[in-house]
mmCIF file of C-alpha atoms and ligand atoms in Angstrom:
data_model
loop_
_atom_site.group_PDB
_atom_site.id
_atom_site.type_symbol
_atom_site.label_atom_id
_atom_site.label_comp_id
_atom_site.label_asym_id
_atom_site.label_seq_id
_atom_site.Cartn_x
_atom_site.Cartn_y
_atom_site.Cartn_z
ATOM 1 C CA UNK Q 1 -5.070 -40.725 -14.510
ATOM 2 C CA UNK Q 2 -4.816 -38.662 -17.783
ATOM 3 C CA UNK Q 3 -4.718 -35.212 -18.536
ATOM 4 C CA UNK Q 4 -8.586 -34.100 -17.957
ATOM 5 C CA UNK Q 5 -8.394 -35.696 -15.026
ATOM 6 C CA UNK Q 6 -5.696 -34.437 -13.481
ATOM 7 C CA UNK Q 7 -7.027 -31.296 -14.140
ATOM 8 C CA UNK Q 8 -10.462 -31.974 -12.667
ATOM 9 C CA UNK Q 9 -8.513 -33.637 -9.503
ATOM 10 C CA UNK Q 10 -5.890 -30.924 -8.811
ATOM 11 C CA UNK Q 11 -7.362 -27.468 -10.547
ATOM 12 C CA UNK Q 12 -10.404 -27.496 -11.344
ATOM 13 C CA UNK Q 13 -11.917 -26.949 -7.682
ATOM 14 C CA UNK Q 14 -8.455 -25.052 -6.091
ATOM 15 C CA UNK Q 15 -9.402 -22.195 -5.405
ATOM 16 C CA UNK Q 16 -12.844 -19.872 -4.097
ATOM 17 C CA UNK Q 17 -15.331 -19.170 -6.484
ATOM 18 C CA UNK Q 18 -16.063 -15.112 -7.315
ATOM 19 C CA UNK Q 19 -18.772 -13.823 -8.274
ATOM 20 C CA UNK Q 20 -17.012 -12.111 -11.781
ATOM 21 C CA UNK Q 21 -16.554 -15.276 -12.864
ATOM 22 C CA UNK Q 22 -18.961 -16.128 -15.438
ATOM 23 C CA UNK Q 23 -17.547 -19.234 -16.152
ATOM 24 C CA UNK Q 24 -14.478 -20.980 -15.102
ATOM 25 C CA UNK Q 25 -12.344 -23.810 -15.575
ATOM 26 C CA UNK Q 26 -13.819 -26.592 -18.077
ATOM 27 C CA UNK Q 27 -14.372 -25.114 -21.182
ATOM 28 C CA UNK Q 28 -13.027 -23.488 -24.505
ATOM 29 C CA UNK Q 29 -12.611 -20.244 -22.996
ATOM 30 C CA UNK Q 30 -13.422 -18.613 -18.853
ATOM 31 C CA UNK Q 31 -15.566 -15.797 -19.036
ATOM 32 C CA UNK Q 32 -14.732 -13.088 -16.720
ATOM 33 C CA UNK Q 33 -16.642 -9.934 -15.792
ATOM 34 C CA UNK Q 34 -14.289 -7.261 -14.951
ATOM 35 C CA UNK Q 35 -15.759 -3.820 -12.884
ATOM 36 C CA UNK Q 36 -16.798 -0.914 -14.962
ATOM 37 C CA UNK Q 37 -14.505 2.203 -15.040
ATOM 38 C CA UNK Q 38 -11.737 -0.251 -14.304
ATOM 39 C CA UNK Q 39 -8.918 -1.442 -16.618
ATOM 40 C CA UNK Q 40 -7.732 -5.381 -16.012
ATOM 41 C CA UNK Q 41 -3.882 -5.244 -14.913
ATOM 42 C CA UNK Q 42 -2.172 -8.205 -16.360
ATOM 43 C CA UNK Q 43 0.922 -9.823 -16.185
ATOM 44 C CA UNK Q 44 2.507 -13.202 -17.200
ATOM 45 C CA UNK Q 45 5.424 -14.618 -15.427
ATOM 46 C CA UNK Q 46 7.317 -18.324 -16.319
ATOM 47 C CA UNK Q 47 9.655 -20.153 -14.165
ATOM 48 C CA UNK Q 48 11.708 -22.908 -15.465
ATOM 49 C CA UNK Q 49 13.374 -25.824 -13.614
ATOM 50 C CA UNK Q 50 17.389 -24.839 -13.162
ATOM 51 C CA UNK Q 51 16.593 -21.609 -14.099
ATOM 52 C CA UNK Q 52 14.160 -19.712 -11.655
ATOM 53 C CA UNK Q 53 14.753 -22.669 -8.979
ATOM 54 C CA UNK Q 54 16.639 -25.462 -8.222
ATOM 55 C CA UNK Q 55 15.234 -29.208 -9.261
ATOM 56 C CA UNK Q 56 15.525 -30.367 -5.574
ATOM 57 C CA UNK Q 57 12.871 -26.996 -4.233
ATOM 58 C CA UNK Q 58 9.490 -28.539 -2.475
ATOM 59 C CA UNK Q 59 6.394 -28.453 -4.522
ATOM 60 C CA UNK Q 60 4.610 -26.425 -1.806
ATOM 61 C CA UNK Q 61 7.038 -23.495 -1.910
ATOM 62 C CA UNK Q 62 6.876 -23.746 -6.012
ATOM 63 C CA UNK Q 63 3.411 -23.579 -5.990
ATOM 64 C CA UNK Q 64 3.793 -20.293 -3.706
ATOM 65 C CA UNK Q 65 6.254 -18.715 -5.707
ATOM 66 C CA UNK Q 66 4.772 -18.951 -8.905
ATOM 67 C CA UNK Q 67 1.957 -17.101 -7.764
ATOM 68 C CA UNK Q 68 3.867 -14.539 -5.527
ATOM 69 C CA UNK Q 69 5.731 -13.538 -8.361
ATOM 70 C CA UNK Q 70 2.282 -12.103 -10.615
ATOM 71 C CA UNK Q 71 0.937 -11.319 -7.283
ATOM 72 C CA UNK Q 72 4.018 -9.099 -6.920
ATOM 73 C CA UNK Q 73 3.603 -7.631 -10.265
ATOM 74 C CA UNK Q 74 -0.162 -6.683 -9.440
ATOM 75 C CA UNK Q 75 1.278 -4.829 -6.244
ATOM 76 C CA UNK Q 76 3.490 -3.112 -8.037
ATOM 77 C CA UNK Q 77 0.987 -1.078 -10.557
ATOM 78 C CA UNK Q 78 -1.252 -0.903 -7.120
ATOM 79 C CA UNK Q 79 -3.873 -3.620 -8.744
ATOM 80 C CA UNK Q 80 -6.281 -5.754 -6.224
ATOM 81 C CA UNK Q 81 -5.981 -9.561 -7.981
ATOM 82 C CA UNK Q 82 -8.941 -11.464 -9.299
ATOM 83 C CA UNK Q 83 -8.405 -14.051 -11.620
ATOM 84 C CA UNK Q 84 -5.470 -16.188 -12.887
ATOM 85 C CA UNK Q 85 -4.672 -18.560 -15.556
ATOM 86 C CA UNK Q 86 -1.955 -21.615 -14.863
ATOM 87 C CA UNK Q 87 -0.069 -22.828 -17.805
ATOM 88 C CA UNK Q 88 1.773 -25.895 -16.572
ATOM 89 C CA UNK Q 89 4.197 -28.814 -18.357
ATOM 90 C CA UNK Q 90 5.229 -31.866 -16.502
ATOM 91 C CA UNK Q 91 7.864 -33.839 -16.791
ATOM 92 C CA UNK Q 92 6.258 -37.174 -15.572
ATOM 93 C CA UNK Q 93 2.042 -37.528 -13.808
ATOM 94 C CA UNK Q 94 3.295 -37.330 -10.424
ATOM 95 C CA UNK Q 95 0.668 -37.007 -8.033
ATOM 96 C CA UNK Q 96 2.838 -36.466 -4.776
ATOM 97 C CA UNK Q 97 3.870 -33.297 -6.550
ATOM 98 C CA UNK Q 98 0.741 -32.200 -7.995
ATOM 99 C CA UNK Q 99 -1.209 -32.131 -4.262
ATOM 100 C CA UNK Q 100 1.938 -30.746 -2.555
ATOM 101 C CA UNK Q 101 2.189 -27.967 -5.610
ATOM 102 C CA UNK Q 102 -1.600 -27.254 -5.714
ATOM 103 C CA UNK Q 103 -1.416 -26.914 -2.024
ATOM 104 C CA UNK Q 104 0.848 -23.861 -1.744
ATOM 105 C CA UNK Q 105 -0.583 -22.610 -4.611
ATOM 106 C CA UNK Q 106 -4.079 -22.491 -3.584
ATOM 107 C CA UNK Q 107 -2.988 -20.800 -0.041
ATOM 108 C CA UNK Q 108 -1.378 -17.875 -1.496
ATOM 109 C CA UNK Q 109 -4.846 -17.504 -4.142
ATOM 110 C CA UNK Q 110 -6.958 -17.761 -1.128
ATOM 111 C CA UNK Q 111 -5.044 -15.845 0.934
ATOM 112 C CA UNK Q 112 -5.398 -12.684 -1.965
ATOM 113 C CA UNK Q 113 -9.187 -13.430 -2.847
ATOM 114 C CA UNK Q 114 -7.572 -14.687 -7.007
ATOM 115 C CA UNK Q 115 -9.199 -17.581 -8.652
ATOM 116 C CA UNK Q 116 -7.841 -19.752 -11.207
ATOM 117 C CA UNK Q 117 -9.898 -19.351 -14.359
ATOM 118 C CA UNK Q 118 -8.179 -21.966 -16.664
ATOM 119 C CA UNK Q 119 -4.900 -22.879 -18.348
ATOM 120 C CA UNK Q 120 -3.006 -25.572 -19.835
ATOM 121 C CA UNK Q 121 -1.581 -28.958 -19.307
ATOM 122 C CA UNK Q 122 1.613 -30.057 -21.560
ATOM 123 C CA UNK Q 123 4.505 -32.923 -21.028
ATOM 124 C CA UNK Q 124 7.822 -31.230 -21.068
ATOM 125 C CA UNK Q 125 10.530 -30.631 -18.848
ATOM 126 C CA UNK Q 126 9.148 -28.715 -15.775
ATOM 127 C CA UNK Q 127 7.401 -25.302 -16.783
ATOM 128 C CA UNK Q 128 5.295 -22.768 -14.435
ATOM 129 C CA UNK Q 129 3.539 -20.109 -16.620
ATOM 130 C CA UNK Q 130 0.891 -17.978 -14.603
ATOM 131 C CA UNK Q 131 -0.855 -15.105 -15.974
ATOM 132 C CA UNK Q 132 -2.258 -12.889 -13.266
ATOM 133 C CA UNK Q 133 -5.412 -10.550 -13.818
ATOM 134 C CA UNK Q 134 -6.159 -7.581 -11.328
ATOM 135 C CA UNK Q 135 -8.316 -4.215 -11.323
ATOM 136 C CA UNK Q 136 -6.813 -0.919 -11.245
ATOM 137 C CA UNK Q 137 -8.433 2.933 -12.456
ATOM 138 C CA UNK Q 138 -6.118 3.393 -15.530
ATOM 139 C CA UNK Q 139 -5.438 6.874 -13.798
ATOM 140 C CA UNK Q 140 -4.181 6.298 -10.922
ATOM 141 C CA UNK Q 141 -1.945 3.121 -11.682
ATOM 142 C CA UNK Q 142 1.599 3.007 -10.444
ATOM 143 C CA UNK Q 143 3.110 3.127 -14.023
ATOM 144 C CA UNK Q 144 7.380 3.357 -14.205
ATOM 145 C CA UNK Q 145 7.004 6.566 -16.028
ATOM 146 C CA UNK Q 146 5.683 9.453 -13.126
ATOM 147 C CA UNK Q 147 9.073 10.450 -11.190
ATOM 148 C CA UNK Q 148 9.338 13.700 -10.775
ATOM 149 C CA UNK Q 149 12.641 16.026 -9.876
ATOM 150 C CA UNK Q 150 12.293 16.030 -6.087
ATOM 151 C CA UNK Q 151 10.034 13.329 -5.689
ATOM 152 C CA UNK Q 152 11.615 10.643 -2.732
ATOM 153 C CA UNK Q 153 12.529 7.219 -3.403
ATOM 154 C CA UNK Q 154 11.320 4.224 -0.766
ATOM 155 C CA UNK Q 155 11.280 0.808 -0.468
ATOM 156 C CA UNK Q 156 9.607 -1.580 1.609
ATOM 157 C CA UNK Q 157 10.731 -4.680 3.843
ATOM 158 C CA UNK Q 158 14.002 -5.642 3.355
ATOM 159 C CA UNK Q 159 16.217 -5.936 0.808
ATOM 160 C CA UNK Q 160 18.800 -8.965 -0.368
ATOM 161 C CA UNK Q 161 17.559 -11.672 1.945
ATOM 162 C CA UNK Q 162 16.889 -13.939 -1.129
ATOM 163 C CA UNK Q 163 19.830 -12.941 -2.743
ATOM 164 C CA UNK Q 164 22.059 -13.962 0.184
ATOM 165 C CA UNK Q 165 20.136 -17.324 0.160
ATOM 166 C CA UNK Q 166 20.940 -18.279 -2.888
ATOM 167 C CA UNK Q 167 24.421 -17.527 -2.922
ATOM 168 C CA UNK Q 168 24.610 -20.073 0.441
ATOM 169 C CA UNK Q 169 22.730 -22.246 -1.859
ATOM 170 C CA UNK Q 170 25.344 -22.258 -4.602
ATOM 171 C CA UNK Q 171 28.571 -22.300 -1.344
ATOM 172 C CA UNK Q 172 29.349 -18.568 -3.218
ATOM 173 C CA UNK Q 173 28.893 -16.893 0.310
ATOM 174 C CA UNK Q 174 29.965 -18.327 3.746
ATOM 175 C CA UNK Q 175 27.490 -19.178 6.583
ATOM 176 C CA UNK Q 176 30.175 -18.416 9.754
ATOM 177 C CA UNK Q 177 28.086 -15.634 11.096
ATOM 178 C CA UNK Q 178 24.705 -17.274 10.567
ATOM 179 C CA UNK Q 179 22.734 -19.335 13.095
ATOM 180 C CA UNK Q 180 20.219 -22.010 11.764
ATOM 181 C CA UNK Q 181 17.230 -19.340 12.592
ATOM 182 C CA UNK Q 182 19.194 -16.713 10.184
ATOM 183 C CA UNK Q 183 19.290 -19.339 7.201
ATOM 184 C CA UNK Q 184 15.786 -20.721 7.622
ATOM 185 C CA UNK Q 185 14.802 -17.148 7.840
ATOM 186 C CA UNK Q 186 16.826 -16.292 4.488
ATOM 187 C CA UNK Q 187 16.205 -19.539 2.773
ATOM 188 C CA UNK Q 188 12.167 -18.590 2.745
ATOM 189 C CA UNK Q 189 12.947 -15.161 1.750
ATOM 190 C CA UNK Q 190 13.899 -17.145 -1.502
ATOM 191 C CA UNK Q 191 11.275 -19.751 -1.442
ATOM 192 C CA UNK Q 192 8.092 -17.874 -0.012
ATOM 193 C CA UNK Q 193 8.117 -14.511 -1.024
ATOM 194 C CA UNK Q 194 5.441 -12.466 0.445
ATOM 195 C CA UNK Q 195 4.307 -10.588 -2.257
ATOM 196 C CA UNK Q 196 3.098 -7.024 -1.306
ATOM 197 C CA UNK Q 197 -0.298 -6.693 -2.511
ATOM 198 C CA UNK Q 198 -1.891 -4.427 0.500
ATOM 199 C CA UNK Q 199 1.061 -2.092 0.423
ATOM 200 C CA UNK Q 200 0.540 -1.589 -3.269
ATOM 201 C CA UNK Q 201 -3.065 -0.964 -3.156
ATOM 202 C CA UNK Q 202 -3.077 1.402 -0.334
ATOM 203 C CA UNK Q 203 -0.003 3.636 -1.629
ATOM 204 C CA UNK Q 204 -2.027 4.414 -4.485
ATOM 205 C CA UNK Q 205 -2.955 8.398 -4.533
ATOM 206 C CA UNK Q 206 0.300 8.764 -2.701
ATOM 207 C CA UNK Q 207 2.882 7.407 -4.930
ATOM 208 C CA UNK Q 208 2.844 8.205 -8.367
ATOM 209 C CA UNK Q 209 5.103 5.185 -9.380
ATOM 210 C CA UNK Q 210 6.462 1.825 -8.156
ATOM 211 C CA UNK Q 211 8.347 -1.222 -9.685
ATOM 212 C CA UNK Q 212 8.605 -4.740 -7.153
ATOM 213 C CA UNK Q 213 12.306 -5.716 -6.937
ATOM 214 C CA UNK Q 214 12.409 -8.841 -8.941
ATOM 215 C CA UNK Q 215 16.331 -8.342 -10.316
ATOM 216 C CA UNK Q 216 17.739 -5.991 -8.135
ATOM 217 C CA UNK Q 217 17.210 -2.969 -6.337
ATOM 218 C CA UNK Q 218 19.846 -0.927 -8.738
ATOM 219 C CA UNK Q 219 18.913 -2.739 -12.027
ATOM 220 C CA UNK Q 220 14.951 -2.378 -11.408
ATOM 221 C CA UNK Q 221 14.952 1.328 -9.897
ATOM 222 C CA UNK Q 222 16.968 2.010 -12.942
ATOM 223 C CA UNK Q 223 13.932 1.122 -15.416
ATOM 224 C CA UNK Q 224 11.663 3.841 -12.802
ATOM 225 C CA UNK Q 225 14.495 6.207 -13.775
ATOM 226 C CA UNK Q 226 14.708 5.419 -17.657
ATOM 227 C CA UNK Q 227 10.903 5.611 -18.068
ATOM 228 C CA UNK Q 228 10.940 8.734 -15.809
ATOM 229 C CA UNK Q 229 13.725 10.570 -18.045
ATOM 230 C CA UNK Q 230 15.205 11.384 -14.676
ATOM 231 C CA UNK Q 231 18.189 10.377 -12.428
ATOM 232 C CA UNK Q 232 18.270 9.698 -8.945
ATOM 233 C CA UNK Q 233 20.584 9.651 -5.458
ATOM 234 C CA UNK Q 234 20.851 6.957 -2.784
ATOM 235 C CA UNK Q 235 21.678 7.394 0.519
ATOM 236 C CA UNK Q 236 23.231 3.866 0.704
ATOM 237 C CA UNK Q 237 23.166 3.546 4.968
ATOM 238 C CA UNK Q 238 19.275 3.709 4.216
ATOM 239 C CA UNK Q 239 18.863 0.928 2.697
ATOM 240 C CA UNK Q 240 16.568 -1.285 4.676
ATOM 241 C CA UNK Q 241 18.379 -5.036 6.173
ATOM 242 C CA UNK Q 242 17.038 -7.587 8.022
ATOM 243 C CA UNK Q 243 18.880 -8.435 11.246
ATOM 244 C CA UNK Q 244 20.433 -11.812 9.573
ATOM 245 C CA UNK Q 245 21.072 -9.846 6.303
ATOM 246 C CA UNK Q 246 23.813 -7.189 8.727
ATOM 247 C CA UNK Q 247 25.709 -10.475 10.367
ATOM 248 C CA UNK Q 248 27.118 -10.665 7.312
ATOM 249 C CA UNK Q 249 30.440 -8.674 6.290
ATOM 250 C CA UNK Q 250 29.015 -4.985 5.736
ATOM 251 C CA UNK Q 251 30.016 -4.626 2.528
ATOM 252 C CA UNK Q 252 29.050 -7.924 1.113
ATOM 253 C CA UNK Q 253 25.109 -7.130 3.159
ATOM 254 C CA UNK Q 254 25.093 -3.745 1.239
ATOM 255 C CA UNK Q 255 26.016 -5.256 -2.526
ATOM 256 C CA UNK Q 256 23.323 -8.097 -1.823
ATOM 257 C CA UNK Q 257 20.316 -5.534 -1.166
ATOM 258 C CA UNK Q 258 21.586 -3.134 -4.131
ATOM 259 C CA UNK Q 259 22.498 -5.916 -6.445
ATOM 260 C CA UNK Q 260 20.346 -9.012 -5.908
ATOM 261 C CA UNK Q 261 17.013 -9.969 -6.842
ATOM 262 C CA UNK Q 262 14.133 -12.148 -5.620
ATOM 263 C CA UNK Q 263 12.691 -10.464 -2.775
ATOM 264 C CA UNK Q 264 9.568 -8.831 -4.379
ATOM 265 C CA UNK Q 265 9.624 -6.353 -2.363
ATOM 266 C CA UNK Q 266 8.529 -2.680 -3.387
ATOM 267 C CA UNK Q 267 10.848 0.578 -4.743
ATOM 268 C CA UNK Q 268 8.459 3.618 -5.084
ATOM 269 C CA UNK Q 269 8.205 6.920 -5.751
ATOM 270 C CA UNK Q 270 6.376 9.789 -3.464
ATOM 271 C CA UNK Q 271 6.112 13.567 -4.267
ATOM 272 C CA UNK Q 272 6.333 16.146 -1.814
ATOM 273 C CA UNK Q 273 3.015 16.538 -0.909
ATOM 274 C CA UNK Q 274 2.742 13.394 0.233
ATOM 275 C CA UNK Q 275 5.898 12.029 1.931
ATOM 276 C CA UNK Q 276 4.742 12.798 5.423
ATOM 277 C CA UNK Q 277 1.536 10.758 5.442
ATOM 278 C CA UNK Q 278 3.391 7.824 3.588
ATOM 279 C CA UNK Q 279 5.879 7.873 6.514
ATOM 280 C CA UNK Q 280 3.050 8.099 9.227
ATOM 281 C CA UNK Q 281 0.888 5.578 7.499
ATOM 282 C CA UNK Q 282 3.486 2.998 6.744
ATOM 283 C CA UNK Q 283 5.676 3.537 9.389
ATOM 284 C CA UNK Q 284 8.182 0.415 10.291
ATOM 285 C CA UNK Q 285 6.774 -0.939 6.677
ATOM 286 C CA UNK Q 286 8.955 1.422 4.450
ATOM 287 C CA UNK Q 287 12.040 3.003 4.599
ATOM 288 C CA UNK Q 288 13.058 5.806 2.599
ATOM 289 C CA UNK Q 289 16.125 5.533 0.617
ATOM 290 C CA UNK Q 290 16.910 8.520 -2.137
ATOM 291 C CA UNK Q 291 15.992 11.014 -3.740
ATOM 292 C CA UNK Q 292 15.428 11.565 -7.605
ATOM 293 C CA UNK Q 293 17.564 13.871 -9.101
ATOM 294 C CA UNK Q 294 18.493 15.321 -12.067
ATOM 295 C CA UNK Q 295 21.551 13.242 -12.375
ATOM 296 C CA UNK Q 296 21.897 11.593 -15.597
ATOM 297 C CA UNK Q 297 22.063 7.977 -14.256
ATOM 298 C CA UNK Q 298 22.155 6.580 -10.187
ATOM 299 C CA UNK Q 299 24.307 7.350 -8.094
ATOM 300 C CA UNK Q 300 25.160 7.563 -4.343
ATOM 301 C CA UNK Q 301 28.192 10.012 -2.309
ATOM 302 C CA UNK Q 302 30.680 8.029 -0.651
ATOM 303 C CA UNK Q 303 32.694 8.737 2.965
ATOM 304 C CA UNK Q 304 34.625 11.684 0.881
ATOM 305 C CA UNK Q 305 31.630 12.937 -0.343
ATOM 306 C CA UNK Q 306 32.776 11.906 -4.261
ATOM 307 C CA UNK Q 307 29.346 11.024 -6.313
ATOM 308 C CA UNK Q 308 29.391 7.575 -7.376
ATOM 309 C CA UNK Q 309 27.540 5.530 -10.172
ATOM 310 C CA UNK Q 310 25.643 2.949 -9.620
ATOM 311 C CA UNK Q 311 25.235 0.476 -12.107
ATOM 312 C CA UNK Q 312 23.285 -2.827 -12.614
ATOM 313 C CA UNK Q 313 24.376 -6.393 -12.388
ATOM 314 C CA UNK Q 314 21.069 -7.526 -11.922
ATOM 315 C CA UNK Q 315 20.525 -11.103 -13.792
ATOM 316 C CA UNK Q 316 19.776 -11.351 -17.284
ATOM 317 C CA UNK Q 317 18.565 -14.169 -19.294
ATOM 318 C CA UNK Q 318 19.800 -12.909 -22.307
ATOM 319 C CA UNK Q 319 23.705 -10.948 -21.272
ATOM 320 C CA UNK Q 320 27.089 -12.386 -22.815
HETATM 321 P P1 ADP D 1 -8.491 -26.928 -24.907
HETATM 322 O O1 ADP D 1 -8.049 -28.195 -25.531
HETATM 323 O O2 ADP D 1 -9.789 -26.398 -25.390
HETATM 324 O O3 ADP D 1 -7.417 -25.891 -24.856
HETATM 325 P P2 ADP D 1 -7.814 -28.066 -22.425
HETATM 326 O O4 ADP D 1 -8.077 -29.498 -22.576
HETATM 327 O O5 ADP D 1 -6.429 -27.565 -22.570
HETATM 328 O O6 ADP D 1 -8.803 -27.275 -23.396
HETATM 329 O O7 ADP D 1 -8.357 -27.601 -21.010
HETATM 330 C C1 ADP D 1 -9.632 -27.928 -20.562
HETATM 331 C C2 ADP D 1 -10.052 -26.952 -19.501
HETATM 332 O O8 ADP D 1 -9.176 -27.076 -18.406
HETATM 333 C C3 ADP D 1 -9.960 -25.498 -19.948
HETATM 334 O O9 ADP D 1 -11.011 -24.780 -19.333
HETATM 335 C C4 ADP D 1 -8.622 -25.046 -19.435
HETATM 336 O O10 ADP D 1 -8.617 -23.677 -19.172
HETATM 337 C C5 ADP D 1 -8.511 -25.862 -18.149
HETATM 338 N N1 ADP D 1 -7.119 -26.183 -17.779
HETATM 339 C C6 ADP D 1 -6.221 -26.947 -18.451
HETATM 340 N N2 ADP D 1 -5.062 -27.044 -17.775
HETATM 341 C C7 ADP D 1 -5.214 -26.322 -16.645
HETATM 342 C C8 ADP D 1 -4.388 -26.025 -15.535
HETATM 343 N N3 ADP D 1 -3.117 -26.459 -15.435
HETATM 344 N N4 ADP D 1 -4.896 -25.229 -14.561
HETATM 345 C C9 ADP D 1 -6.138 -24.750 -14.635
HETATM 346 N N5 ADP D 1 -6.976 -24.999 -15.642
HETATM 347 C C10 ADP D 1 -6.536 -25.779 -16.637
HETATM 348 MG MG1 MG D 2 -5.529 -26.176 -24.165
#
């Protein structure tokens, strides 16, 4: 097997054909045909071996995540996918890996209607680069910058399940209070995030921004906040946890869903006007968790009502 075909074998026919492709995988370029009064959403996203996941992480889940993640992205500006590009660099041709990634891949592209248009194929230590494409009306997209004074702050799911799995992962948190259900449970958080596409589509019209909670809840709201010129206030006992998530020590739940990232969840941003039909439409989806403010940072009021700062210790490739 060589490069062109392992291409043909494991990309070429992955996932369903649309009918705004033009042309797909197999030549210099794809030719797409995006909607009219529509602008194409994109986003590119890498994930590197020992970085983004650990070397011993099945090819299925991989092939899930790297997806999820764009998908995520897409969500978060309220964009409905189409088309994505796969940029991918192999150690070694193993074909075990390649059906087992492709599989998982193609489920989650199915499963959101996204084809894969093209990419590339290098030799190098283990690389995931995906490019996600998506429509969205330029005016009405979820964009970091439209918090308002008053506006209410909510997010959806759960937060900190992945985070808690990877610090089992790496022995940095103990697993006394956990039964085997609660770890499974917590260990696909982190391998098969369910990216929240629907969600993001249908709050748009009714938030004015959102951001999907890739490095932390505190870290990412703070870029909604930064954009926004505005500040905000967190009722921390409001923060959505899963049931395993609150078996752990209550302080250690709470810093894991303000602090850790990999859940993909959404944090977004409703005005007045419409917080009551986000709460009936939603309801048992979202949970709402603040306020914004005119603060000059984030902050939440503690048992003696003294206002505290929140700040970021989100991860960052580039700190120290
Ligand atoms: P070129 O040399 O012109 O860049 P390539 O040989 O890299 O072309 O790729 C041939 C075709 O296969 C192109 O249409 C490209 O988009 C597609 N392709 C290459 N690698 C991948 C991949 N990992 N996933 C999907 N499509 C791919
Ligand atoms: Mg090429």
């Amino acid at each position: 097997m060589n490069e062109f075909s392992l291409i043909q074998k494991y990309f070429e026919q992955l996932t369903k054909n649309r009918d705004d492709v033009a042309l797909g995988i197999g030549d210099d370029c794809a030719l797409l045909l995006p909607p009219p009064d529509h602008a194409v959403a994109v986003s590119i996203d890498t994930l590197v071996e020992g970085v983004h996941f650990f070397s011993h992480v099945d090819a299925e889940s991989l092939g899930h995540k790297s997806l999820a993640v764009g998908l995520s992205d897409l969500a978060a500006m309220g964009a409905k996918p189409a088309w994505f590009t796969l940029a991918l660099t192999l150690p070694e041709l193993d074909e075990t890996w390649l059906k087992n990634f492709s599989s998982g891949l193609a489920k989650l592209a199915n499963e959101h209607n996204i084809q894969l248009v093209g990419g590339d194929t290098t030799k190098g230590p283990l690389t995931i680069s995906i490019q996600v494409h998506g429509f969205i009306d330029p005016t009405q997209a979820m964009r970091r910058s439209n918090a308002n004074l008053g506006d209410m702050i909510y997010a959806s799911g759960h937060l900190g399940d992945a985070g808690a799995a990877l610090q089992l992962a790496l022995q940095q948190l103990s697993d006394d209070a956990l039964t085997d259900d609660d770890k499974a449970y917590l260990q696909q958080r982190l391998e098969r995030p369910t990216p929240q596409v629907l969600l993001g589509q249908n709050l748009v019209g009714l938030a004015t921004s959102a951001i999907d909670i890739s490095d932390g809840l505190v870290v990412d709201l703070g870029h909604i906040l930064k954009k926004s010129g505005v500040g905000a206030r967190l009722n921390l006992d409001n923060i959505p946890l899963s049931t395993s998530l609150t078996k752990l020590d209550a302080k250690v739940a709470q810093a894991l869903a303000l602090q850790s990232g990999d859940d993909y969840e959404l944090c977004f941003i409703v005005p007045p006007q419409h917080y009551a039909e986000v709460e009936k439409r939603f309801k048992g989806q979202v949970t709402r968790i603040g306020m914004i403010t005119d603060d000059d940072g984030l902050f939440y009021i503690d048992g003696n009502d003294q206002l505290i700062e929140l700040i970021g210790t989100g991860y960052d490739h580039f700190r120290h």
